[in-house]
Tab-separated table of C-alpha atoms in Angstrom:
chain	number	residue	atom	x	y	z
V	1	UNK	CA	-16.456	28.956	25.334
V	2	UNK	CA	-19.231	31.092	26.697
V	3	UNK	CA	-21.769	28.822	25.050
V	4	UNK	CA	-20.419	25.798	26.946
V	5	UNK	CA	-19.797	27.531	30.293
V	6	UNK	CA	-23.327	28.941	30.600
V	7	UNK	CA	-25.564	26.143	32.026
V	8	UNK	CA	-28.680	27.399	30.246
V	9	UNK	CA	-26.995	27.649	26.865
V	10	UNK	CA	-25.270	24.300	27.346
V	11	UNK	CA	-28.593	22.703	28.231
V	12	UNK	CA	-30.221	24.221	25.157
V	13	UNK	CA	-27.387	22.940	22.963
V	14	UNK	CA	-27.561	19.421	24.354
V	15	UNK	CA	-31.329	19.364	23.979
V	16	UNK	CA	-30.963	20.449	20.363
V	17	UNK	CA	-28.373	17.738	19.647
V	18	UNK	CA	-30.538	15.098	21.323
V	19	UNK	CA	-33.714	16.143	19.532
V	20	UNK	CA	-32.089	16.381	16.095
V	21	UNK	CA	-29.603	13.543	16.533
V	22	UNK	CA	-31.013	11.250	13.857
V	23	UNK	CA	-31.487	13.984	11.215
V	24	UNK	CA	-27.960	15.279	11.929
V	25	UNK	CA	-26.484	11.798	11.505
V	26	UNK	CA	-28.317	11.286	8.214
V	27	UNK	CA	-27.223	14.698	6.996
V	28	UNK	CA	-23.554	14.010	7.926
V	29	UNK	CA	-23.684	10.697	6.096
V	30	UNK	CA	-25.134	12.256	2.948
V	31	UNK	CA	-22.686	15.187	3.037
V	32	UNK	CA	-19.679	12.878	3.586
V	33	UNK	CA	-20.574	10.518	0.746
V	34	UNK	CA	-21.475	13.380	-1.613
V	35	UNK	CA	-18.239	15.209	-0.793
V	36	UNK	CA	-16.159	12.103	-1.499
V	37	UNK	CA	-17.936	11.276	-4.757
V	38	UNK	CA	-17.525	14.862	-5.894
V	39	UNK	CA	-13.733	14.623	-5.599
V	40	UNK	CA	-13.615	12.726	-8.887
V	41	UNK	CA	-14.991	15.775	-10.718
V	42	UNK	CA	-11.983	17.427	-12.381
V	43	UNK	CA	-12.648	21.082	-11.359
V	44	UNK	CA	-12.586	19.966	-7.706
V	45	UNK	CA	-9.120	18.384	-7.970
V	46	UNK	CA	-5.603	19.783	-8.347
V	47	UNK	CA	-3.359	19.482	-11.377
V	48	UNK	CA	-0.213	17.456	-10.768
V	49	UNK	CA	3.057	19.352	-10.757
V	50	UNK	CA	6.701	18.685	-9.952
V	51	UNK	CA	7.700	20.026	-6.534
V	52	UNK	CA	11.323	18.869	-6.509
V	53	UNK	CA	13.536	21.316	-8.422
V	54	UNK	CA	15.931	18.578	-9.529
V	55	UNK	CA	13.020	16.710	-11.137
V	56	UNK	CA	11.494	19.740	-12.812
V	57	UNK	CA	12.975	19.378	-16.273
V	58	UNK	CA	13.168	16.376	-18.591
V	59	UNK	CA	15.786	17.996	-20.848
V	60	UNK	CA	18.039	14.945	-20.887
V	61	UNK	CA	18.906	13.088	-24.063
V	62	UNK	CA	18.292	9.378	-23.762
V	63	UNK	CA	20.721	7.298	-25.814
V	64	UNK	CA	19.874	3.727	-24.855
V	65	UNK	CA	20.283	1.551	-27.958
V	66	UNK	CA	20.692	-1.873	-26.383
V	67	UNK	CA	17.182	-3.104	-27.146
V	68	UNK	CA	18.373	-6.111	-29.141
V	69	UNK	CA	20.867	-6.958	-26.429
V	70	UNK	CA	18.040	-6.875	-23.861
V	71	UNK	CA	16.067	-9.409	-25.911
V	72	UNK	CA	19.165	-11.593	-26.222
V	73	UNK	CA	19.695	-11.517	-22.467
V	74	UNK	CA	16.048	-12.383	-21.841
V	75	UNK	CA	16.226	-15.438	-24.126
V	76	UNK	CA	19.423	-16.650	-22.483
V	77	UNK	CA	17.905	-16.114	-19.049
V	78	UNK	CA	14.779	-18.034	-20.040
V	79	UNK	CA	16.847	-20.941	-21.349
V	80	UNK	CA	19.016	-21.212	-18.238
V	81	UNK	CA	15.952	-20.810	-16.054
V	82	UNK	CA	14.262	-23.811	-17.651
V	83	UNK	CA	17.477	-25.783	-17.419
V	84	UNK	CA	17.982	-25.345	-13.655
V	85	UNK	CA	14.263	-25.200	-12.811
V	86	UNK	CA	14.494	-21.865	-11.039
V	87	UNK	CA	16.635	-18.774	-10.817
V	88	UNK	CA	19.940	-19.378	-12.698
V	89	UNK	CA	22.121	-17.952	-9.939
V	90	UNK	CA	25.498	-18.890	-11.415
V	91	UNK	CA	24.725	-17.626	-14.918
V	92	UNK	CA	23.213	-14.427	-13.568
V	93	UNK	CA	26.231	-13.767	-11.352
V	94	UNK	CA	28.695	-14.355	-14.187
V	95	UNK	CA	26.726	-12.115	-16.547
V	96	UNK	CA	26.579	-9.258	-14.043
V	97	UNK	CA	30.255	-9.609	-13.240
V	98	UNK	CA	31.152	-9.512	-16.944
V	99	UNK	CA	29.285	-6.207	-17.159
V	100	UNK	CA	31.611	-4.693	-14.556
V	101	UNK	CA	29.342	-4.915	-11.493
V	102	UNK	CA	30.145	-5.998	-7.976
V	103	UNK	CA	28.063	-9.160	-7.668
V	104	UNK	CA	26.692	-10.639	-4.443
V	105	UNK	CA	24.284	-13.423	-3.548
V	106	UNK	CA	21.893	-13.778	-0.656
V	107	UNK	CA	20.142	-16.991	0.369
V	108	UNK	CA	16.966	-16.912	2.441
V	109	UNK	CA	14.266	-19.193	3.814
V	110	UNK	CA	10.829	-18.561	5.283
V	111	UNK	CA	8.594	-20.920	7.236
V	112	UNK	CA	4.965	-20.420	6.199
V	113	UNK	CA	2.205	-20.488	8.858
V	114	UNK	CA	0.249	-22.872	6.627
V	115	UNK	CA	1.298	-24.666	3.436
V	116	UNK	CA	1.226	-23.095	0.013
V	117	UNK	CA	-1.747	-24.526	-1.889
V	118	UNK	CA	0.105	-24.766	-5.218
V	119	UNK	CA	3.215	-26.571	-3.904
V	120	UNK	CA	1.970	-27.891	-0.524
V	121	UNK	CA	5.128	-26.679	1.186
V	122	UNK	CA	5.821	-25.210	4.602
V	123	UNK	CA	9.248	-23.833	3.723
V	124	UNK	CA	10.194	-21.365	0.989
V	125	UNK	CA	13.866	-21.193	0.034
V	126	UNK	CA	15.459	-18.952	-2.556
V	127	UNK	CA	18.386	-16.800	-3.591
V	128	UNK	CA	18.627	-13.131	-4.481
V	129	UNK	CA	21.324	-11.919	-6.863
V	130	UNK	CA	22.291	-8.264	-7.020
V	131	UNK	CA	25.033	-6.224	-8.585
V	132	UNK	CA	26.286	-2.780	-7.611
V	133	UNK	CA	27.549	-0.174	-10.057
V	134	UNK	CA	29.715	2.174	-8.032
V	135	UNK	CA	29.471	5.898	-8.674
V	136	UNK	CA	32.755	6.988	-10.335
V	137	UNK	CA	32.738	10.582	-9.033
V	138	UNK	CA	30.884	10.595	-5.741
V	139	UNK	CA	31.432	9.559	-2.106
V	140	UNK	CA	29.067	6.568	-2.575
V	141	UNK	CA	26.747	7.497	0.262
V	142	UNK	CA	23.509	7.288	-1.770
V	143	UNK	CA	22.076	4.840	-4.268
V	144	UNK	CA	19.089	4.088	-6.485
V	145	UNK	CA	17.744	0.625	-7.235
V	146	UNK	CA	16.304	-1.237	-10.214
V	147	UNK	CA	14.729	-4.631	-9.541
V	148	UNK	CA	13.072	-7.446	-11.474
V	149	UNK	CA	11.423	-10.421	-9.841
V	150	UNK	CA	11.836	-14.076	-10.805
V	151	UNK	CA	9.104	-16.322	-9.471
V	152	UNK	CA	7.617	-19.688	-10.274
V	153	UNK	CA	4.931	-19.501	-12.908
V	154	UNK	CA	5.589	-15.858	-13.799
V	155	UNK	CA	7.105	-14.749	-17.083
V	156	UNK	CA	9.287	-11.763	-16.258
V	157	UNK	CA	12.218	-12.735	-18.462
V	158	UNK	CA	12.108	-9.532	-20.517
V	159	UNK	CA	12.431	-7.423	-17.351
V	160	UNK	CA	15.575	-9.322	-16.315
V	161	UNK	CA	16.986	-8.968	-19.831
V	162	UNK	CA	16.346	-5.222	-19.861
V	163	UNK	CA	17.893	-4.931	-16.387
V	164	UNK	CA	21.101	-6.574	-17.615
V	165	UNK	CA	21.166	-4.430	-20.757
V	166	UNK	CA	20.723	-1.275	-18.687
V	167	UNK	CA	23.538	-2.390	-16.388
V	168	UNK	CA	25.782	-2.827	-19.430
V	169	UNK	CA	24.856	0.609	-20.774
V	170	UNK	CA	25.116	2.423	-17.433
V	171	UNK	CA	28.579	0.960	-16.904
V	172	UNK	CA	29.888	3.045	-19.807
V	173	UNK	CA	28.575	6.365	-18.474
V	174	UNK	CA	30.635	8.628	-16.217
V	175	UNK	CA	27.999	11.030	-14.896
V	176	UNK	CA	26.590	8.840	-12.115
V	177	UNK	CA	26.644	10.520	-8.711
V	178	UNK	CA	24.891	7.640	-6.900
V	179	UNK	CA	25.493	3.906	-6.730
V	180	UNK	CA	23.060	1.880	-8.811
V	181	UNK	CA	21.843	-1.482	-7.506
V	182	UNK	CA	20.534	-4.093	-9.967
V	183	UNK	CA	18.518	-6.696	-8.056
V	184	UNK	CA	16.921	-9.934	-9.268
V	185	UNK	CA	14.842	-11.332	-6.401
V	186	UNK	CA	13.194	-14.720	-6.137
V	187	UNK	CA	9.725	-15.561	-4.758
V	188	UNK	CA	8.258	-12.091	-5.186
V	189	UNK	CA	7.527	-10.325	-1.902
V	190	UNK	CA	9.274	-12.913	0.286
V	191	UNK	CA	12.569	-12.507	-1.542
V	192	UNK	CA	12.274	-8.727	-1.638
V	193	UNK	CA	11.514	-8.519	2.081
V	194	UNK	CA	14.454	-10.807	2.858
V	195	UNK	CA	16.780	-8.554	0.856
V	196	UNK	CA	15.470	-5.350	2.423
V	197	UNK	CA	15.731	-6.692	5.952
V	198	UNK	CA	19.302	-7.836	5.371
V	199	UNK	CA	20.247	-4.564	3.665
V	200	UNK	CA	18.901	-2.479	6.580
V	201	UNK	CA	20.090	-5.004	9.201
V	202	UNK	CA	16.674	-5.650	10.754
V	203	UNK	CA	14.461	-8.721	11.151
V	204	UNK	CA	10.754	-7.984	11.476
V	205	UNK	CA	9.164	-10.989	9.749
V	206	UNK	CA	11.260	-13.940	10.919
V	207	UNK	CA	12.863	-14.579	7.537
V	208	UNK	CA	16.159	-16.439	7.844
V	209	UNK	CA	18.742	-15.038	5.430
V	210	UNK	CA	22.486	-14.971	4.951
V	211	UNK	CA	24.378	-11.828	5.982
V	212	UNK	CA	24.645	-9.049	3.431
V	213	UNK	CA	28.120	-9.182	1.883
V	214	UNK	CA	27.993	-5.938	-0.084
V	215	UNK	CA	26.131	-2.694	0.406
V	216	UNK	CA	25.780	0.560	-1.475
V	217	UNK	CA	24.691	3.926	-0.097
V	218	UNK	CA	21.331	4.776	1.399
V	219	UNK	CA	18.629	3.968	-1.155
V	220	UNK	CA	16.910	7.153	-2.332
V	221	UNK	CA	14.441	5.659	-4.821
V	222	UNK	CA	13.592	2.293	-6.366
V	223	UNK	CA	11.889	1.100	-9.544
V	224	UNK	CA	10.507	-2.421	-9.947
V	225	UNK	CA	10.061	-3.717	-13.506
V	226	UNK	CA	7.449	-6.211	-14.688
V	227	UNK	CA	7.620	-7.088	-18.389
V	228	UNK	CA	6.183	-10.216	-19.980
V	229	UNK	CA	6.503	-9.420	-23.693
V	230	UNK	CA	9.121	-8.263	-26.187
V	231	UNK	CA	6.919	-5.280	-27.067
V	232	UNK	CA	4.418	-3.321	-25.011
V	233	UNK	CA	1.566	-0.962	-25.799
V	234	UNK	CA	1.440	0.914	-22.491
V	235	UNK	CA	2.908	1.158	-19.011
V	236	UNK	CA	0.780	0.858	-15.885
V	237	UNK	CA	2.228	2.534	-12.798
V	238	UNK	CA	1.456	0.795	-9.484
V	239	UNK	CA	1.677	2.949	-6.354
V	240	UNK	CA	-0.183	1.147	-3.541
V	241	UNK	CA	2.151	-0.235	-0.908
V	242	UNK	CA	2.021	-2.067	2.394
V	243	UNK	CA	-0.789	-0.881	4.714
V	244	UNK	CA	-1.938	1.679	2.144
V	245	UNK	CA	1.356	3.589	2.020
V	246	UNK	CA	2.054	5.631	-1.105
V	247	UNK	CA	5.281	6.913	-2.666
V	248	UNK	CA	6.000	10.594	-2.960
V	249	UNK	CA	3.874	12.089	-5.721
V	250	UNK	CA	6.947	13.550	-7.447
V	251	UNK	CA	8.118	10.043	-8.366
V	252	UNK	CA	4.791	9.312	-10.075
V	253	UNK	CA	4.917	12.678	-11.844
V	254	UNK	CA	8.433	11.905	-13.048
V	255	UNK	CA	7.260	8.678	-14.669
V	256	UNK	CA	4.326	10.430	-16.336
V	257	UNK	CA	6.572	13.250	-17.624
V	258	UNK	CA	8.909	10.820	-19.386
V	259	UNK	CA	5.992	8.849	-20.822
V	260	UNK	CA	4.690	12.096	-22.304
V	261	UNK	CA	8.120	12.985	-23.647
V	262	UNK	CA	8.678	9.623	-25.354
V	263	UNK	CA	5.069	9.371	-26.524
V	264	UNK	CA	4.296	6.189	-24.617
V	265	UNK	CA	0.834	5.462	-23.270
V	266	UNK	CA	0.649	5.273	-19.472
V	267	UNK	CA	-2.215	4.185	-17.252
V	268	UNK	CA	-3.198	4.175	-13.600
V	269	UNK	CA	-5.280	1.270	-12.259
V	270	UNK	CA	-5.131	-0.114	-15.797
V	271	UNK	CA	-7.165	2.803	-17.185
V	272	UNK	CA	-6.179	5.434	-19.719
V	273	UNK	CA	-6.925	9.052	-19.017
V	274	UNK	CA	-9.951	10.662	-20.637
V	275	UNK	CA	-10.355	14.296	-21.578
V	276	UNK	CA	-14.170	14.475	-21.509
V	277	UNK	CA	-14.317	15.158	-17.775
V	278	UNK	CA	-17.451	17.316	-18.183
V	279	UNK	CA	-19.512	14.352	-19.395
V	280	UNK	CA	-21.080	11.560	-17.352
V	281	UNK	CA	-18.873	8.796	-18.865
V	282	UNK	CA	-15.765	10.898	-18.151
V	283	UNK	CA	-16.785	11.496	-14.552
V	284	UNK	CA	-17.679	7.832	-14.093
V	285	UNK	CA	-14.248	6.853	-15.444
V	286	UNK	CA	-12.441	9.138	-12.978
V	287	UNK	CA	-14.601	7.972	-10.089
V	288	UNK	CA	-13.977	4.319	-10.925
V	289	UNK	CA	-10.215	4.920	-11.056
V	290	UNK	CA	-10.203	6.698	-7.692
V	291	UNK	CA	-12.375	4.061	-6.014
V	292	UNK	CA	-10.102	1.278	-7.292
V	293	UNK	CA	-7.155	3.033	-5.674
V	294	UNK	CA	-9.062	3.375	-2.391
V	295	UNK	CA	-10.036	-0.308	-2.518
V	296	UNK	CA	-6.444	-1.451	-3.053
V	297	UNK	CA	-5.201	0.804	-0.278
V	298	UNK	CA	-7.822	-0.513	2.125
V	299	UNK	CA	-6.707	-4.093	1.522
V	300	UNK	CA	-3.349	-3.300	3.139
V	301	UNK	CA	-1.539	-5.578	0.677
V	302	UNK	CA	1.323	-4.250	-1.455
V	303	UNK	CA	0.360	-4.373	-5.115
V	304	UNK	CA	3.974	-4.907	-6.197
V	305	UNK	CA	7.502	-5.375	-4.916
V	306	UNK	CA	7.802	-1.619	-4.522
V	307	UNK	CA	5.299	-1.682	-1.659
V	308	UNK	CA	7.860	-3.114	0.766
V	309	UNK	CA	10.346	-0.294	0.132
V	310	UNK	CA	7.928	2.264	1.556
V	311	UNK	CA	8.266	0.712	5.015
V	312	UNK	CA	11.923	1.743	4.942
V	313	UNK	CA	11.171	5.296	3.768
V	314	UNK	CA	12.383	4.537	0.241
V	315	UNK	CA	10.189	6.001	-2.490
V	316	UNK	CA	9.394	3.298	-5.037
V	317	UNK	CA	6.961	2.393	-7.821
V	318	UNK	CA	6.289	-0.678	-9.936
V	319	UNK	CA	6.192	-0.227	-13.716
V	320	UNK	CA	4.092	-2.951	-15.338
V	321	UNK	CA	4.342	-3.361	-19.095
V	322	UNK	CA	1.054	-4.131	-20.880
V	323	UNK	CA	0.821	-5.724	-24.335
V	324	UNK	CA	-2.775	-5.310	-25.475
V	325	UNK	CA	-4.646	-5.043	-28.757
V	326	UNK	CA	-3.656	-1.425	-29.362
V	327	UNK	CA	-2.021	-0.587	-32.673
V	328	UNK	CA	1.086	1.233	-31.480
V	329	UNK	CA	3.832	-0.988	-30.077
V	330	UNK	CA	7.015	0.025	-28.252
V	331	UNK	CA	10.165	-2.059	-28.307
V	332	UNK	CA	12.814	-2.598	-25.647
V	333	UNK	CA	14.875	0.356	-26.833
V	334	UNK	CA	12.013	2.748	-26.105
V	335	UNK	CA	11.348	1.147	-22.724
V	336	UNK	CA	15.058	1.368	-21.933
V	337	UNK	CA	15.058	5.080	-22.775
V	338	UNK	CA	12.198	5.604	-20.323
V	339	UNK	CA	14.084	3.867	-17.510
V	340	UNK	CA	17.323	5.632	-18.425
V	341	UNK	CA	15.659	9.036	-18.320
V	342	UNK	CA	14.114	8.351	-14.927
V	343	UNK	CA	17.430	7.175	-13.465
V	344	UNK	CA	19.305	10.155	-14.821
V	345	UNK	CA	16.784	12.425	-13.139
V	346	UNK	CA	16.950	10.472	-9.891
V	347	UNK	CA	20.720	10.778	-10.123
V	348	UNK	CA	20.298	14.578	-9.771
V	349	UNK	CA	18.527	14.347	-6.414
V	350	UNK	CA	20.280	16.383	-3.738
V	351	UNK	CA	18.070	15.103	-0.888
V	352	UNK	CA	15.273	12.646	-0.285
V	353	UNK	CA	11.837	13.207	-1.777
V	354	UNK	CA	9.974	15.367	0.700
V	355	UNK	CA	8.431	18.401	-0.971
V	356	UNK	CA	5.429	16.798	-2.627
V	357	UNK	CA	2.494	14.817	-1.207
V	358	UNK	CA	2.557	11.443	0.536
V	359	UNK	CA	-1.230	11.216	1.095
V	360	UNK	CA	-3.298	11.573	-2.057
V	361	UNK	CA	-5.790	9.931	-4.395
V	362	UNK	CA	-5.405	9.747	-8.161
V	363	UNK	CA	-8.509	9.932	-10.375
V	364	UNK	CA	-6.012	10.253	-13.261
V	365	UNK	CA	-2.296	10.791	-13.789
V	366	UNK	CA	-2.785	14.517	-14.422
V	367	UNK	CA	-5.061	15.263	-11.443
V	368	UNK	CA	-4.791	14.382	-7.776
V	369	UNK	CA	-6.784	14.806	-4.572
V	370	UNK	CA	-4.701	15.866	-1.590
V	371	UNK	CA	-5.374	14.864	2.003
V	372	UNK	CA	-6.799	18.307	2.760
V	373	UNK	CA	-9.556	17.681	0.226
V	374	UNK	CA	-10.678	14.147	1.104
V	375	UNK	CA	-10.305	14.213	4.899
V	376	UNK	CA	-13.405	16.435	5.441
V	377	UNK	CA	-15.491	13.694	3.829
V	378	UNK	CA	-14.206	11.132	6.331
V	379	UNK	CA	-14.620	13.677	9.139
V	380	UNK	CA	-18.331	13.921	8.435
V	381	UNK	CA	-18.626	10.124	8.625
V	382	UNK	CA	-16.680	9.998	11.901
V	383	UNK	CA	-18.851	12.813	13.269
V	384	UNK	CA	-21.804	10.390	13.172
V	385	UNK	CA	-20.153	8.205	15.828
V	386	UNK	CA	-19.502	11.242	18.000
V	387	UNK	CA	-23.105	12.412	17.685
V	388	UNK	CA	-24.464	9.003	18.651
V	389	UNK	CA	-22.088	8.775	21.624
V	390	UNK	CA	-23.062	12.305	22.684
V	391	UNK	CA	-26.740	11.385	22.490
V	392	UNK	CA	-26.204	8.386	24.765
V	393	UNK	CA	-24.206	10.496	27.212
V	394	UNK	CA	-26.911	13.189	27.359
V	395	UNK	CA	-29.617	10.590	27.931
V	396	UNK	CA	-27.609	9.068	30.773
V	397	UNK	CA	-27.023	12.497	32.325
V	398	UNK	CA	-30.716	13.402	32.152
V	399	UNK	CA	-31.996	10.173	33.741
V	400	UNK	CA	-34.791	11.216	36.183
V	401	UNK	CA	-34.082	10.597	39.849
V	402	UNK	CA	-36.577	8.572	41.846
V	403	UNK	CA	-38.060	9.562	45.205
V	404	UNK	CA	-36.384	8.502	48.426
V	405	UNK	CA	-39.196	6.183	49.366
V	406	UNK	CA	-38.954	4.300	46.089
V	407	UNK	CA	-36.409	1.704	45.196
V	408	UNK	CA	-33.422	3.448	43.650
V	409	UNK	CA	-31.485	2.166	40.674
V	410	UNK	CA	-27.917	1.506	41.848
V	411	UNK	CA	-26.599	2.223	38.337
V	412	UNK	CA	-24.083	0.207	36.410
V	413	UNK	CA	-21.511	-1.646	38.479
V	414	UNK	CA	-17.774	-1.770	37.852
V	415	UNK	CA	-18.107	-5.357	36.653
V	416	UNK	CA	-20.634	-4.383	33.984
V	417	UNK	CA	-18.304	-1.646	32.745
V	418	UNK	CA	-15.068	-3.635	32.728
V	419	UNK	CA	-16.509	-6.789	31.177
V	420	UNK	CA	-17.225	-5.357	27.681
V	421	UNK	CA	-13.722	-3.892	27.528
V	422	UNK	CA	-12.167	-7.200	28.577
V	423	UNK	CA	-14.232	-9.202	26.089
V	424	UNK	CA	-13.361	-6.850	23.217
V	425	UNK	CA	-9.639	-7.283	23.861
V	426	UNK	CA	-10.147	-11.020	24.274
V	427	UNK	CA	-11.808	-11.055	20.839
V	428	UNK	CA	-8.768	-9.297	19.398
V	429	UNK	CA	-6.470	-11.952	20.844
V	430	UNK	CA	-8.717	-14.670	19.425
V	431	UNK	CA	-8.573	-13.099	15.968
V	432	UNK	CA	-4.782	-12.988	16.193
V	433	UNK	CA	-4.121	-16.551	17.414
V	434	UNK	CA	-7.125	-18.833	16.742
V	435	UNK	CA	-7.183	-18.891	12.898
V	436	UNK	CA	-3.734	-20.474	12.689
V	437	UNK	CA	-4.075	-22.620	15.823
V	438	UNK	CA	-7.383	-24.106	14.678
V	439	UNK	CA	-6.381	-24.880	11.086
V	440	UNK	CA	-5.281	-28.468	11.825
V	441	UNK	CA	-8.475	-29.293	13.704
V	442	UNK	CA	-10.644	-27.756	10.994
V	443	UNK	CA	-8.995	-29.689	8.175
V	444	UNK	CA	-9.318	-32.961	10.104
V	445	UNK	CA	-13.039	-32.662	10.788
V	446	UNK	CA	-14.293	-30.654	7.789
V	447	UNK	CA	-13.700	-31.018	4.022
V	448	UNK	CA	-11.908	-27.677	3.640
V	449	UNK	CA	-8.364	-26.608	2.861
V	450	UNK	CA	-6.154	-25.024	5.484
V	451	UNK	CA	-6.460	-21.584	3.862
V	452	UNK	CA	-10.260	-21.826	3.892
V	453	UNK	CA	-10.158	-22.945	7.531
V	454	UNK	CA	-8.306	-19.763	8.495
V	455	UNK	CA	-10.837	-17.581	6.664
V	456	UNK	CA	-13.882	-19.384	8.104
V	457	UNK	CA	-12.483	-19.171	11.641
V	458	UNK	CA	-11.944	-15.431	11.321
V	459	UNK	CA	-15.488	-14.954	9.957
V	460	UNK	CA	-16.940	-16.998	12.839
V	461	UNK	CA	-15.146	-14.852	15.424
V	462	UNK	CA	-16.387	-11.637	13.785
V	463	UNK	CA	-19.980	-12.906	13.635
V	464	UNK	CA	-19.834	-13.933	17.289
V	465	UNK	CA	-18.471	-10.491	18.154
V	466	UNK	CA	-21.565	-8.795	16.730
V	467	UNK	CA	-23.636	-10.077	19.655
V	468	UNK	CA	-21.136	-9.087	22.365
V	469	UNK	CA	-22.913	-6.004	23.817
V	470	UNK	CA	-26.322	-7.693	24.022
V	471	UNK	CA	-25.113	-11.043	25.348
V	472	UNK	CA	-22.753	-9.443	27.874
V	473	UNK	CA	-25.566	-7.284	29.239
V	474	UNK	CA	-27.952	-10.236	29.605
V	475	UNK	CA	-25.324	-12.424	31.269
V	476	UNK	CA	-24.397	-9.803	33.837
V	477	UNK	CA	-27.701	-8.265	34.806
V	478	UNK	CA	-30.508	-10.349	33.360
V	479	UNK	CA	-33.083	-7.988	31.925
V	480	UNK	CA	-31.257	-5.052	33.545
V	481	UNK	CA	-32.132	-1.456	33.007
V	482	UNK	CA	-32.115	0.713	29.946
V	483	UNK	CA	-29.585	3.020	31.600
V	484	UNK	CA	-27.126	0.176	32.212
V	485	UNK	CA	-27.407	-1.047	28.647
V	486	UNK	CA	-26.714	2.446	27.296
V	487	UNK	CA	-23.741	2.901	29.594
V	488	UNK	CA	-22.232	-0.414	28.538
V	489	UNK	CA	-22.722	0.463	24.881
V	490	UNK	CA	-21.025	3.826	25.400
V	491	UNK	CA	-18.071	2.268	27.238
V	492	UNK	CA	-17.635	-0.659	24.837
V	493	UNK	CA	-17.572	1.695	21.848
V	494	UNK	CA	-14.074	2.819	22.846
V	495	UNK	CA	-12.188	-0.516	22.720
V	496	UNK	CA	-14.197	-1.909	19.814
V	497	UNK	CA	-11.103	-1.564	17.661
V	498	UNK	CA	-9.142	-3.972	19.883
V	499	UNK	CA	-8.975	-6.720	17.207
V	500	UNK	CA	-7.054	-4.356	14.947
V	501	UNK	CA	-4.567	-3.606	17.715
V	502	UNK	CA	-3.524	-7.238	17.819
V	503	UNK	CA	-3.697	-7.894	14.071
V	504	UNK	CA	-1.936	-4.682	12.955
V	505	UNK	CA	1.141	-6.623	11.804
């Protein structure tokens, strides 16, 4: 504090920052990028471990032997699906009810802002079917969920068959302390969001759905299955959710622990783990895996149905079965044992997942980078903006005063300061409303689809926004002064994120 309170020392510090501003910015950029790239090197990361005591041991004996029954269910489901041209609601409800579940249906509809290119439709209608296995020896205040999606053009029949076989097997067990929900949703994310909104009695997206007839306890964890073959060679775990949210790391560690126990190959970002971390190919592999995770998080899109659960504070992952050219194949019985083991461990939870990490990066399934390790890299990059703003502020403060007999510069007016802020927020509103409002006009006058019209309109607004500071300055004050231009740049740097405030949904 003494350094900042002493005028001489403060002046020396500001002069140093102004004189070395460009070298400091370059150094911060290099340090930030180098720090982040170094996080993929294995000695700089942490080894994954189980924080939740109830998840710490995998000493359960999996006895699932209904692999053939799962294949039979999948074939029947595929046949009825082709017969009705969609989700066989009646057959699915009867099959779940015959397995001893409480069966409920939920219809939903969603009006799209612009038509689907594949079907040219403005309205999506569907039905979700779910069954509830009540806990025989518990107050039924908590639950865990297993889901499989049924969408047009996708082949997820084996996942639905395994879900029904697991429901049949779980019905004969007496150790369940939580309700188990078996959900088959239609239309991917739309159907899943409709079910979640109805289950939690909220409406955030405008989806019209029928009231929820049956509920279980509060959902503690969820697993979404994606299987497109009778046998698989590996499982890929998908963790990226809506707006970059991630499930608790203990849930990912639980999946990896059971894969290791059963001897099944597991991947992250579609890549197997390598042990030669001290070589250049090994480091490049880890870096590529971590950067893919960062890229998917930055998109903001959920990479699976599990991504919507995270909005409701429900830890969830998507398990995607892969059937590749590898020699070793795993049948439905082995996959069922993996799911059974995970659910038996989740059944032991005494409280919600909270002890492990929610912010992390995964260069592999055995190593992770916590938020305390990667945030300094981003801090160095953000420091560049602060240094540039500080340089502008110091230059404005040290502007030489003119003599009394000379014409004095009146300085920037209130209009010149308020206009950049107003225009930035106006640009945010344009980005939020114009792409959809202008789609009809664009398709009528240009040979583009409605989806392309939305994208091109957004790009045009962003390109026009690049010239805002310069054009605003020229319109207000002509040639103006260098001091006014710097002041406007400093002020307009604060609300430059206004477009994201309006498009955060």
